[in-house]
Coordinates of C-alpha atoms and ligand atoms in Angstrom, one line a residue:
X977 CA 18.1 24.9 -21.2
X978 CA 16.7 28.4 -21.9
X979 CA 18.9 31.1 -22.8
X980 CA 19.0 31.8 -18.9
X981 CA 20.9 29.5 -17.1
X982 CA 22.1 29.6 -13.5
X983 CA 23.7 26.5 -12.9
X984 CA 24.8 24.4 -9.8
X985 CA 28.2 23.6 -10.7
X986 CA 29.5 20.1 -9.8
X987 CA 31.3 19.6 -6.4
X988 CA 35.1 18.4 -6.7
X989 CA 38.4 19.5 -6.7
X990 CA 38.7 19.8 -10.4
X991 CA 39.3 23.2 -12.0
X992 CA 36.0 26.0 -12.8
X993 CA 36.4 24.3 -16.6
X994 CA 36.2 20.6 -15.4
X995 CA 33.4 21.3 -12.9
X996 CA 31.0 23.3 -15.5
X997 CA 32.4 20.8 -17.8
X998 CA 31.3 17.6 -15.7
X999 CA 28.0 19.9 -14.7
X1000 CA 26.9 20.1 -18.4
X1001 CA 27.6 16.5 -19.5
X1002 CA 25.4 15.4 -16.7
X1003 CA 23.0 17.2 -18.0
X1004 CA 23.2 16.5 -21.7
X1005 CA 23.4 12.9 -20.5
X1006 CA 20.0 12.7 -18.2
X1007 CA 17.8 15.8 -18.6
X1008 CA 18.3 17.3 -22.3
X1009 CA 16.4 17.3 -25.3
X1010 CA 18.0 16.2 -28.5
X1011 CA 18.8 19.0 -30.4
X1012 CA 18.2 21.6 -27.5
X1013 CA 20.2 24.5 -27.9
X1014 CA 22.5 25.9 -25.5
X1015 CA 23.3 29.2 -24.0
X1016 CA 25.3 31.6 -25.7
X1017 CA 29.0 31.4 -24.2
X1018 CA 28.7 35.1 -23.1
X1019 CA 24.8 34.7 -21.5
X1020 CA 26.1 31.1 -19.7
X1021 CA 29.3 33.3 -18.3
X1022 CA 27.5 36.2 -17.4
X1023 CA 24.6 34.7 -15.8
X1024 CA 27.1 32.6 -13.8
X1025 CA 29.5 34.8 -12.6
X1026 CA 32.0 32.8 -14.7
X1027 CA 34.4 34.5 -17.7
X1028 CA 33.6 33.5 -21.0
X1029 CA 37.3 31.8 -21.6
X1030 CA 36.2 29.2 -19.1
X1031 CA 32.9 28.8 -20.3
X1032 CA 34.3 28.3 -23.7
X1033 CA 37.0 25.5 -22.9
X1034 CA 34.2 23.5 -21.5
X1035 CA 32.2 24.2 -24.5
X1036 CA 35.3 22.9 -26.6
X1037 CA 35.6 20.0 -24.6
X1038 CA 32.2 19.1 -24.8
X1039 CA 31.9 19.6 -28.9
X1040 CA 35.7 17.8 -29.2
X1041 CA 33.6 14.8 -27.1
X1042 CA 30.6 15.3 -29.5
X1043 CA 28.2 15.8 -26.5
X1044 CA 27.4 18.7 -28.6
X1045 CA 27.3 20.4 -32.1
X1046 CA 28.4 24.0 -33.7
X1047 CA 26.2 25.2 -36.1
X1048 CA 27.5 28.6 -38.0
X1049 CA 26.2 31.7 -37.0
X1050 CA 23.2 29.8 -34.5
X1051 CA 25.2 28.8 -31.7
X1052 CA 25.8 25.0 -29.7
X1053 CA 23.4 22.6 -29.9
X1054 CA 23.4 19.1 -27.5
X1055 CA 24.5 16.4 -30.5
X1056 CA 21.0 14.7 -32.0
X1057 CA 22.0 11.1 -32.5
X1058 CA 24.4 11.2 -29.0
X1059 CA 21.9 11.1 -27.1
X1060 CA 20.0 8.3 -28.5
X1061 CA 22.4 5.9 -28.4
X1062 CA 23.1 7.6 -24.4
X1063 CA 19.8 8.0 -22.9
X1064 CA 17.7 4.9 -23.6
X1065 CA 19.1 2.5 -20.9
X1066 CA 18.4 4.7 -18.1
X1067 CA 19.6 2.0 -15.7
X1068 CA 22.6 1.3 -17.3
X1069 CA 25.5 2.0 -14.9
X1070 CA 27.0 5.5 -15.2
X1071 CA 30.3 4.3 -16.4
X1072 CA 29.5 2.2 -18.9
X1073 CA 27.7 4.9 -20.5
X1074 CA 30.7 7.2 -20.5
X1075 CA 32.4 4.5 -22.1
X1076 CA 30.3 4.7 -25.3
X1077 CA 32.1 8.2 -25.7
X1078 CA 34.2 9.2 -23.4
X1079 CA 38.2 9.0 -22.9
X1080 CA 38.6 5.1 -21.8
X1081 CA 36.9 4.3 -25.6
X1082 CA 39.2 6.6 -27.3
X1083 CA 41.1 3.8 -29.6
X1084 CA 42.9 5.8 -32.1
X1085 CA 44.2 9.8 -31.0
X1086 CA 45.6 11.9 -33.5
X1087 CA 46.3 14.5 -30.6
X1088 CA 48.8 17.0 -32.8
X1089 CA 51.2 17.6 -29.7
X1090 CA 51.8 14.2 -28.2
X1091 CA 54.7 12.4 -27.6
X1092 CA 55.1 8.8 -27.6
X1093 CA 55.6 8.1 -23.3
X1094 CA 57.9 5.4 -24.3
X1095 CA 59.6 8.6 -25.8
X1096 CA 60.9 9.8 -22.2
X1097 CA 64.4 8.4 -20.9
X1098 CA 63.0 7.4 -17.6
X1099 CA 65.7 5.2 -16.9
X1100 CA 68.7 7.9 -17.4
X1101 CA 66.2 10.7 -15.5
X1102 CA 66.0 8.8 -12.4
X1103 CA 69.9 8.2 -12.2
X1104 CA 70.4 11.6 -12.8
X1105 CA 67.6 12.6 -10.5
X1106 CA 69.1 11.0 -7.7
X1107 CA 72.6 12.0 -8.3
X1108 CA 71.0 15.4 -8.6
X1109 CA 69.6 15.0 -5.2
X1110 CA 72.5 13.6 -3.6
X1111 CA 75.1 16.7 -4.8
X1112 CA 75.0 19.5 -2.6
X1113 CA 71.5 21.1 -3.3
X1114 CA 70.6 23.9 -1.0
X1115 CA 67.2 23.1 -0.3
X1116 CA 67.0 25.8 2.1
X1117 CA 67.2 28.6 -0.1
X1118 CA 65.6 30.0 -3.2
X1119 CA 67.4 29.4 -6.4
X1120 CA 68.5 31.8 -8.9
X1121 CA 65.6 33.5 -10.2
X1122 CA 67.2 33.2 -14.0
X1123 CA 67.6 29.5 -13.6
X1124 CA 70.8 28.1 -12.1
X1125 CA 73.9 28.8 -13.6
X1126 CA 75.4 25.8 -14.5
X1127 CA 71.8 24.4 -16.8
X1128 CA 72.0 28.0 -18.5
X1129 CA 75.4 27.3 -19.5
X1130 CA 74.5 23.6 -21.1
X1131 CA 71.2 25.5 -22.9
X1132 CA 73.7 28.6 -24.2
X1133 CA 76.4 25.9 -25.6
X1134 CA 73.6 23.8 -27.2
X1135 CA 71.8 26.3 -28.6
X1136 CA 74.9 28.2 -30.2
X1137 CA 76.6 25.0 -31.6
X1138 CA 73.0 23.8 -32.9
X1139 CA 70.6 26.8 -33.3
X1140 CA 72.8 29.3 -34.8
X1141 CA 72.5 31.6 -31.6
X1142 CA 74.5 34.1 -30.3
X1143 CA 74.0 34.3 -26.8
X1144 CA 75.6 34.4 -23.2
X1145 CA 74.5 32.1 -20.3
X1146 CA 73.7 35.3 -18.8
X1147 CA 70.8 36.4 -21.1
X1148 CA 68.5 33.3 -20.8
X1149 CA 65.6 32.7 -18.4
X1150 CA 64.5 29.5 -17.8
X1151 CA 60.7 29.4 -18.0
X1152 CA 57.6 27.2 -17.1
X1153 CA 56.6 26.4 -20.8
X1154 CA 55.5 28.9 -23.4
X1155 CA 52.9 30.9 -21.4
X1156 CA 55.2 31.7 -18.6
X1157 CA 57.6 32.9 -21.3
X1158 CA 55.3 34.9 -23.7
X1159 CA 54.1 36.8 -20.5
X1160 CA 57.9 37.9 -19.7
X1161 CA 58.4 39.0 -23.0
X1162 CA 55.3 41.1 -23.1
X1163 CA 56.1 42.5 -19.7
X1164 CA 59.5 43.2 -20.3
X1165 CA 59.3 44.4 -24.3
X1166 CA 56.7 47.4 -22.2
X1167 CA 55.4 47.7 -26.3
X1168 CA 51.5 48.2 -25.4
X1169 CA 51.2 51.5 -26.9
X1170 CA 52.0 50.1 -30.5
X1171 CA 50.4 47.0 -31.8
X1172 CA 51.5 43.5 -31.9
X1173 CA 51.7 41.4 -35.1
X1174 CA 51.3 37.7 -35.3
X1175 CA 51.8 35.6 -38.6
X1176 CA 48.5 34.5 -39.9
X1177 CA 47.0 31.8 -39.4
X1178 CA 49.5 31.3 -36.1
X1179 CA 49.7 30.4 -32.5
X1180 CA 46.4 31.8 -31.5
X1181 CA 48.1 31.2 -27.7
X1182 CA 50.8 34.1 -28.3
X1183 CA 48.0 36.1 -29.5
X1184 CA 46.0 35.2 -26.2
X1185 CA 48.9 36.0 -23.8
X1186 CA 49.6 39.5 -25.3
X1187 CA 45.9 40.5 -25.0
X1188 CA 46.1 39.6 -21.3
X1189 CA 49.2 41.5 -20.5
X1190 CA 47.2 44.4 -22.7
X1191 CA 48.5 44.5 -26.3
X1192 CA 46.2 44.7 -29.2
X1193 CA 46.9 42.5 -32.2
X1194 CA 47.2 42.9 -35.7
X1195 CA 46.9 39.7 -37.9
X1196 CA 49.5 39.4 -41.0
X1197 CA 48.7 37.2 -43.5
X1198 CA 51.3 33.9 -44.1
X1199 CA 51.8 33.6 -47.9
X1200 CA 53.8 30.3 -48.9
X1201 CA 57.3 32.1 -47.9
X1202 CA 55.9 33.0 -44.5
X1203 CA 54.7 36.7 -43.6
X1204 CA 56.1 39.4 -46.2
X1205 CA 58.1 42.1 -44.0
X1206 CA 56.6 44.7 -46.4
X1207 CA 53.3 44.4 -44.9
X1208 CA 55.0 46.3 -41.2
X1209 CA 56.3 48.9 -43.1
X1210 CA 53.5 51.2 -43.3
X1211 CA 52.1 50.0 -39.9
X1212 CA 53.2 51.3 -36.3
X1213 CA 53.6 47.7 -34.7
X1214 CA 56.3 47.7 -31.8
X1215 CA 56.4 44.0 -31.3
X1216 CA 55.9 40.9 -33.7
X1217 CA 56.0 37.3 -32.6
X1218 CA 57.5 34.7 -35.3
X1219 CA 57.7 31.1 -36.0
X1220 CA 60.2 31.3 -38.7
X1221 CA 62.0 27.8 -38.9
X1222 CA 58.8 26.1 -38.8
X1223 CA 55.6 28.1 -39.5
X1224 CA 52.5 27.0 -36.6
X1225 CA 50.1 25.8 -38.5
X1226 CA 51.6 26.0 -41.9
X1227 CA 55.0 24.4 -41.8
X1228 CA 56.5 27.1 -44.4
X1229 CA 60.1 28.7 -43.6
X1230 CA 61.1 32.0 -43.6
X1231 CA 63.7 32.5 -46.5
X1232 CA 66.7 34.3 -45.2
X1233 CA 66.0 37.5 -47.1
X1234 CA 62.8 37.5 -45.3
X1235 CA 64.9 37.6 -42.1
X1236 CA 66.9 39.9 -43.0
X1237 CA 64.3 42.7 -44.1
X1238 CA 62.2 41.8 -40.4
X1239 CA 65.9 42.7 -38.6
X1240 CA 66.4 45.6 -40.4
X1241 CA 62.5 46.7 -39.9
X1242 CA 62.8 45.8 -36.1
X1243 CA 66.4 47.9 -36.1
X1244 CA 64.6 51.1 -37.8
X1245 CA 61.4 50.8 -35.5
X1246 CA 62.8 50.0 -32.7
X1247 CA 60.8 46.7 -32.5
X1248 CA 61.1 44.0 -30.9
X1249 CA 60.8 40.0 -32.5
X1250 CA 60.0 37.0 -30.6
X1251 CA 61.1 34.2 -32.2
X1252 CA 59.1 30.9 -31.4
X1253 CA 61.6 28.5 -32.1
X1254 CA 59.2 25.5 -30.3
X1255 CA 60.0 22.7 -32.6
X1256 CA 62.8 22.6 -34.8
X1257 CA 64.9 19.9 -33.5
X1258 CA 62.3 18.0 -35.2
X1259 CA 62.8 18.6 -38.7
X1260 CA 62.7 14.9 -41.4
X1261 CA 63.8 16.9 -44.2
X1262 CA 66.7 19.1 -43.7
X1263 CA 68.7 20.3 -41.2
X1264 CA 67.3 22.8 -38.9
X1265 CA 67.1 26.6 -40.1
X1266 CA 69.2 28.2 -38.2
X1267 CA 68.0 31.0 -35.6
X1268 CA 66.9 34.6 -36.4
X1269 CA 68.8 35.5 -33.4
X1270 CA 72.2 34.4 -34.8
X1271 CA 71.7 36.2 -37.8
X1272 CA 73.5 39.8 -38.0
X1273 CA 70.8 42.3 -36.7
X1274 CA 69.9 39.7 -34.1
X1275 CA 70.3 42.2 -30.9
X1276 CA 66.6 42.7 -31.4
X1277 CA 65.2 39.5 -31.1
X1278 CA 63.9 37.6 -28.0
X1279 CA 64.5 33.7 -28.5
X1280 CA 62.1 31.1 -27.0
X1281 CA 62.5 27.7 -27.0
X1282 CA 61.2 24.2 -25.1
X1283 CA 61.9 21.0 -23.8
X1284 CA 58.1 20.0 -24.9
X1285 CA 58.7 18.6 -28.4
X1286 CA 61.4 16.9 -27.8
X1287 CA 61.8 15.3 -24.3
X1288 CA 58.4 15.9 -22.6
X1289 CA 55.5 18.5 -22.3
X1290 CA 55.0 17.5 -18.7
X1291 CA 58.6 18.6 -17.1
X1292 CA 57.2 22.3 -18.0
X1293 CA 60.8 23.4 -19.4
X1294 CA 61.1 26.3 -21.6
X1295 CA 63.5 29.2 -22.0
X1296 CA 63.7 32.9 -23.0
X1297 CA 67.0 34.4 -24.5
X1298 CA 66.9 38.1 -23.8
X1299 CA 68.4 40.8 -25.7
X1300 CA 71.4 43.2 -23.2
X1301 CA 68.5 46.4 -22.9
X1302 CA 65.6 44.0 -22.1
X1303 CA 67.6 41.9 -19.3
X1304 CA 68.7 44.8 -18.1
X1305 CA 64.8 45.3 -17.6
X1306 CA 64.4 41.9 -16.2
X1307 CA 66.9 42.3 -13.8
X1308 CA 65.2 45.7 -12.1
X1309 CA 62.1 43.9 -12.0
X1310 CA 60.2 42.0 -9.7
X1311 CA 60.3 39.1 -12.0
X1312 CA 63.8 38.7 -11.6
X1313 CA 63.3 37.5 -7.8
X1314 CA 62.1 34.0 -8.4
X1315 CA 63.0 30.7 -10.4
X1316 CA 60.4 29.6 -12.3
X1317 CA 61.3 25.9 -12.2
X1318 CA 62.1 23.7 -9.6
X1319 CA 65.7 23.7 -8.5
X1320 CA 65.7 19.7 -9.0
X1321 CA 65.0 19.7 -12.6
X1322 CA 66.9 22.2 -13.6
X1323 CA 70.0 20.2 -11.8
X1324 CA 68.6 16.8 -13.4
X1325 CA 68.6 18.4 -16.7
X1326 CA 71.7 20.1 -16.8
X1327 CA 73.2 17.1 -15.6
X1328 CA 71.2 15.1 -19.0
X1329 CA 72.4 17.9 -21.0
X1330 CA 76.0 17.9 -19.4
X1331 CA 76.3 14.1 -20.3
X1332 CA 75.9 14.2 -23.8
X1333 CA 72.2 12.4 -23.1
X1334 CA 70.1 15.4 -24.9
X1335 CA 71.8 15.0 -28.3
X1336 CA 71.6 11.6 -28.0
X1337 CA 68.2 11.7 -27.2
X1338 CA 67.7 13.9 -30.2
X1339 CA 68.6 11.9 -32.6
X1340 CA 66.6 8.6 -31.3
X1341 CA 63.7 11.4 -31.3
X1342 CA 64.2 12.7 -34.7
X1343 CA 65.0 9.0 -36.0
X1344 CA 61.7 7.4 -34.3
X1345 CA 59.4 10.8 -35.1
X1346 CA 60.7 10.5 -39.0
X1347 CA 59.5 6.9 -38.9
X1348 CA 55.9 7.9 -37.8
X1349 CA 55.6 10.8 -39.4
X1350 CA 56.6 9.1 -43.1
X1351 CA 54.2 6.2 -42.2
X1352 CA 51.5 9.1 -41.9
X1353 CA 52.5 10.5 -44.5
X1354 CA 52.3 7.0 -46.6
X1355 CA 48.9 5.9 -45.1
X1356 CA 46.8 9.5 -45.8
X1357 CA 48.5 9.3 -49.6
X1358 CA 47.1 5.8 -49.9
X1359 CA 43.9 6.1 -47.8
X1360 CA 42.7 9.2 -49.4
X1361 CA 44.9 10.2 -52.3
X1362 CA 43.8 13.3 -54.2
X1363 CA 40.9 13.4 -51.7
X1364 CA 42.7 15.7 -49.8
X1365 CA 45.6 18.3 -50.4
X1366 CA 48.7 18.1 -48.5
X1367 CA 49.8 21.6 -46.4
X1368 CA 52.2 20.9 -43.8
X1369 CA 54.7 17.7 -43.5
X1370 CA 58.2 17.4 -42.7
X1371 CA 58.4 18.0 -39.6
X1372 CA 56.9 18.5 -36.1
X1373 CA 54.7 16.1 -34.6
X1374 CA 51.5 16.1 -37.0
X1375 CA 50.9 16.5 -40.8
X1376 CA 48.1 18.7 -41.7
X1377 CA 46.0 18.2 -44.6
X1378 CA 43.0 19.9 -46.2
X1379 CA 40.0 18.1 -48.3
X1380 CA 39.4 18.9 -51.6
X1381 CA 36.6 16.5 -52.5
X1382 CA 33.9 18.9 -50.3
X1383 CA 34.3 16.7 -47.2
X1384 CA 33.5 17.9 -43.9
X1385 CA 36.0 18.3 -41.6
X1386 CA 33.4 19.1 -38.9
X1387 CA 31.1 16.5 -39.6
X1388 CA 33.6 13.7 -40.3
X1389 CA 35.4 15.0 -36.7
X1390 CA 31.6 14.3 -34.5
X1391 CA 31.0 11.3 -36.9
X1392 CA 34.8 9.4 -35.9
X1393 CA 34.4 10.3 -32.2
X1394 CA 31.2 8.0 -32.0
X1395 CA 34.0 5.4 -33.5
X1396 CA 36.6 6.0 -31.1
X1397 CA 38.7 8.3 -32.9
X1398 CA 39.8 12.0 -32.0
X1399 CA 40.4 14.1 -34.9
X1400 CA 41.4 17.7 -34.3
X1401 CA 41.2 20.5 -36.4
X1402 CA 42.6 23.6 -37.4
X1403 CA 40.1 25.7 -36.6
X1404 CA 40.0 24.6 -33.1
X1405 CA 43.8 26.9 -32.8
X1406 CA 43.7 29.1 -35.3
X1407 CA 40.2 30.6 -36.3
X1408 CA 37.4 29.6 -38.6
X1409 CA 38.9 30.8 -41.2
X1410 CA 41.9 28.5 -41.5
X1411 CA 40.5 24.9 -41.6
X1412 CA 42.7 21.6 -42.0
X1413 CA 43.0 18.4 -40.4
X1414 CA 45.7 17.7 -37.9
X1415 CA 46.9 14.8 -38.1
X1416 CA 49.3 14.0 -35.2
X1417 CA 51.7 10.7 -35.2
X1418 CA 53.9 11.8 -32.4
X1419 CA 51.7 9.6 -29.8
X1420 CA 50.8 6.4 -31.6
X1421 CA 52.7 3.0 -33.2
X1422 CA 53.1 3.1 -36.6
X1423 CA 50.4 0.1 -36.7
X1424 CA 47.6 2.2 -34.9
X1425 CA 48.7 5.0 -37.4
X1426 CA 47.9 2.6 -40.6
X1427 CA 45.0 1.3 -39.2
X1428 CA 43.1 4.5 -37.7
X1429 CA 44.2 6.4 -40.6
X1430 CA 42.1 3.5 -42.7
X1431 CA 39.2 3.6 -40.2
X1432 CA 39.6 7.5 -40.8
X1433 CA 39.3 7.4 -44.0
X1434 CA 36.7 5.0 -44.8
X1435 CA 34.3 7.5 -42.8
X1436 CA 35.8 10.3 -44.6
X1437 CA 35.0 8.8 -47.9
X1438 CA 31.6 7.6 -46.6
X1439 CA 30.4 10.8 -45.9
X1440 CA 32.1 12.6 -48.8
X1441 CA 29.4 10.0 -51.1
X1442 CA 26.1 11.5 -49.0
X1443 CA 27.7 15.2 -49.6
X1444 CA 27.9 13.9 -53.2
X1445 CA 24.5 13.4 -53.7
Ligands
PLP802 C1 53.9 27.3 -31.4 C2 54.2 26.7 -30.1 N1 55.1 27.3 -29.3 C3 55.5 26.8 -28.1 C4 55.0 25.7 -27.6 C5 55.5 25.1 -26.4 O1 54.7 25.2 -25.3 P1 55.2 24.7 -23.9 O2 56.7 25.0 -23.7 O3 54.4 25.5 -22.9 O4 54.9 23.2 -23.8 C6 54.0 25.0 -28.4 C7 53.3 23.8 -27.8 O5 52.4 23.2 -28.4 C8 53.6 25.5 -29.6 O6 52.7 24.9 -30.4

């Protein structure tokens, strides 16, 4: 490929992503040159009429796959040694040579936001479904744009008895996941003129969804306390967003004097906090921290939480606690019009949640996570010991660690794919200048956990000799 490329994307019903995906694997696979390099993510998009976020997903995809490399400050390059292994049986049948790399040879995936599927109460969700469906659901009308009553009621109780809230049925949204809810907030906080601060290294997401409802970011720096409130004093930022309980990536807490000073800051500015709180009901260690919101000072902070870590990233569940001025703003807006969720899972889980089944569930999901996760924990201790430096473990679904013998993170990541192990890194969320290894337990048995983290590490320790040399 030269550096200017119009391409004939792939027929199908896939999204622009998948298409230019599939488009450039096929050719990787059957026409490239070892080594050739590829076009820059902004000359591919332009060239194409495509926008350089979907150009880089498929670039991310590809590299995560190993079709191709990164190489600092050069640009992507199609993977040497892929495609000799690939290319030399041209007759081979098309799947089978997928196989050697693609998805169906994945054995071990350390995916850092999976849930186990046996995880998922199917059993109790299709009772409740049912019963759901046979109540008196008016399907000829459009629901409550807030979410129905009766579910915000269950999420206010839980979330006051376990969070440490303090909030009315009447202030909470219910949201399709985190992007749905990030793009209220920014609408509704109306904060564009000033900045918007985001703990750093952090949820590279928020950062995405305020620049594309117009809000410039400001990046401030996560020390091992979380981010120091001093730092906003002498700045003019009108919205920060927070993951105090559990710091994404970093796993550190924000001490409650920390809180405190970021209320008071927010009260003086007139600022307004969202706190992230995605995955504290899955803390090993100690009980859960409880919420910024509940805290005196709270009336400026905008609480978000999700059914994701817990019970399952595919119902799309999330919700959005709004402070009395901003749901005052929600309610003369057009966004008030509209549910965001399907009126049948909102009545199946408010029925799950009315039933005592969500604490229940919990606690078999706290007690089954803590398993996994202090296997992990035991496996990388053993497998690589002081090889590697311990950042974030306790809780959530992955433990990330960083190498101190020199390894690299990059090379060892193309190198296991070839094995049949996805490894995911830092970088790939939060910027180059952030790197660790994510190791997530949330999806596998603790068996495949010791024995991928052993595969894992005998590459790791492999390639740490050659660097050695
Ligand atoms: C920091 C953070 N917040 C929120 C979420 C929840 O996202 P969603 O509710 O869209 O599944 C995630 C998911 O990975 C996350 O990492």
């Amino acid at each position: 490929m030269g550096t200017v490329v119009i391409l004939k994307l792939q027929e199908g019903s896939g999204t622009l992503t998948e298409r230019l995906y599939l488009t450039l694997k096929e050719w990787i696979l059957h026409e490239a040159e070892p080594g050739a390099r590829l076009p820059s993510i902004r000359a591919l998009a332009a060239e194409n009429n495509l926008s350089r976020t979907t150009v880089e997903a498929a670039y991310s995809q590809l590299y995560a796959e190993g079709y191709i490399e990164s190489r600092p400050r050069s640009g992507y390059f199609v993977a040497e040694d892929l495609l000799a292994v690939d290319r030399k049986p041209d007759e081979e049948p098309r799947a089978e040579k997928q196989n050697s790399i693609g998805m169906e040879s994945v054995r071990y995936d350390f995916y850092p936001a999976r849930l186990s599927p046996e995880i998922f109460p199917v059993k109790t969700w299709r009772r409740l479904s049912v019963r759901a469906l046979q109540e008196d659901l008016d399907f000829g009308a459009y629901p409550d744009g807030k979410g129905e009553a009766g579910f915000r009621e269950q999420i206010a109780s839980y979330l006051n008895r376990i969070r440490g809230t303090r909030c009315r049925a009447d202030q909470i949204v219910v949201c399709s996941g985190f992007i749905d809810a990030m793009g209220l907030a920014a609408e509704l906080m109306q904060a564009r003129k000033r900045p918007f601060a985001i703990e750093w290294p952090g949820y590279r997401l928020a950062e995405r969804v305020m620049g594309e409802h117009g809000y410039r970011t400001l990046h401030l720096p996560v020390d091992p306390q979380g981010i120091d409130p001093e730092r906003l004093e002498a700045t003019e930022v009108g919205s920060l967003y927070l993951t105090p309980s559990h710091q994404y990536p970093t796993g550190v807490t924000l001490p409650v004097a920390r809180r405190q000073a970021l209320l008071e800051w927010a009260r003086r500015q007139e600022s307004w906090i969202v706190e992230d709180d995605y995955d504290s009901e899955l803390n090993y260690t100690h009980r859960p921290i409880p919420a910024m919101q509940g805290l005196e000072g709270g009336e400026r902070v905008l609480y978000l939480g999700t059914f994701s870590k817990s019970l399952s990233p595919a119902i799309r569940v999330a919700y959005l606690v709004l402070p009395e001025p901003l749901m005052e703003r929600y309610r003369r807006s057009s966004h008030a019009h509209f549910a965001r969720v399907s009126l049948p899972v909102q009545r199946t889980l408010e029925l799950f949640m009315a039933e005592g089944h969500w604490e229940r569930h919990l606690r078999r999901v706290r007690t089954l996570n803590r398993r996994r996760h202090d296997r992990m924990l035991a496996a990388l201790k053993r497998e690589l010991g002081d090889r590697i430096e311990i950042v974030t473990q306790g809780g959530g679904l992955a433990i990330l660690v960083r190498s101190t013998d020199g390894c690299d993170l990059k090379r060892l990541r193309e190198e296991a794919v070839k094995r049949g192990i996805r490894l995911y890194l830092a970088s790939d969320f939060y910027g180059e200048e952030w790197e660790a290894l994510r190791m997530g337990f949330g999806g596998l048995s603790e068996e495949a956990i010791d024995e991928g983290v052993a595969e894992t590490a005998a590459l790791w320790r492999a390639l740490s000799m050659t660097h050695d040399r």
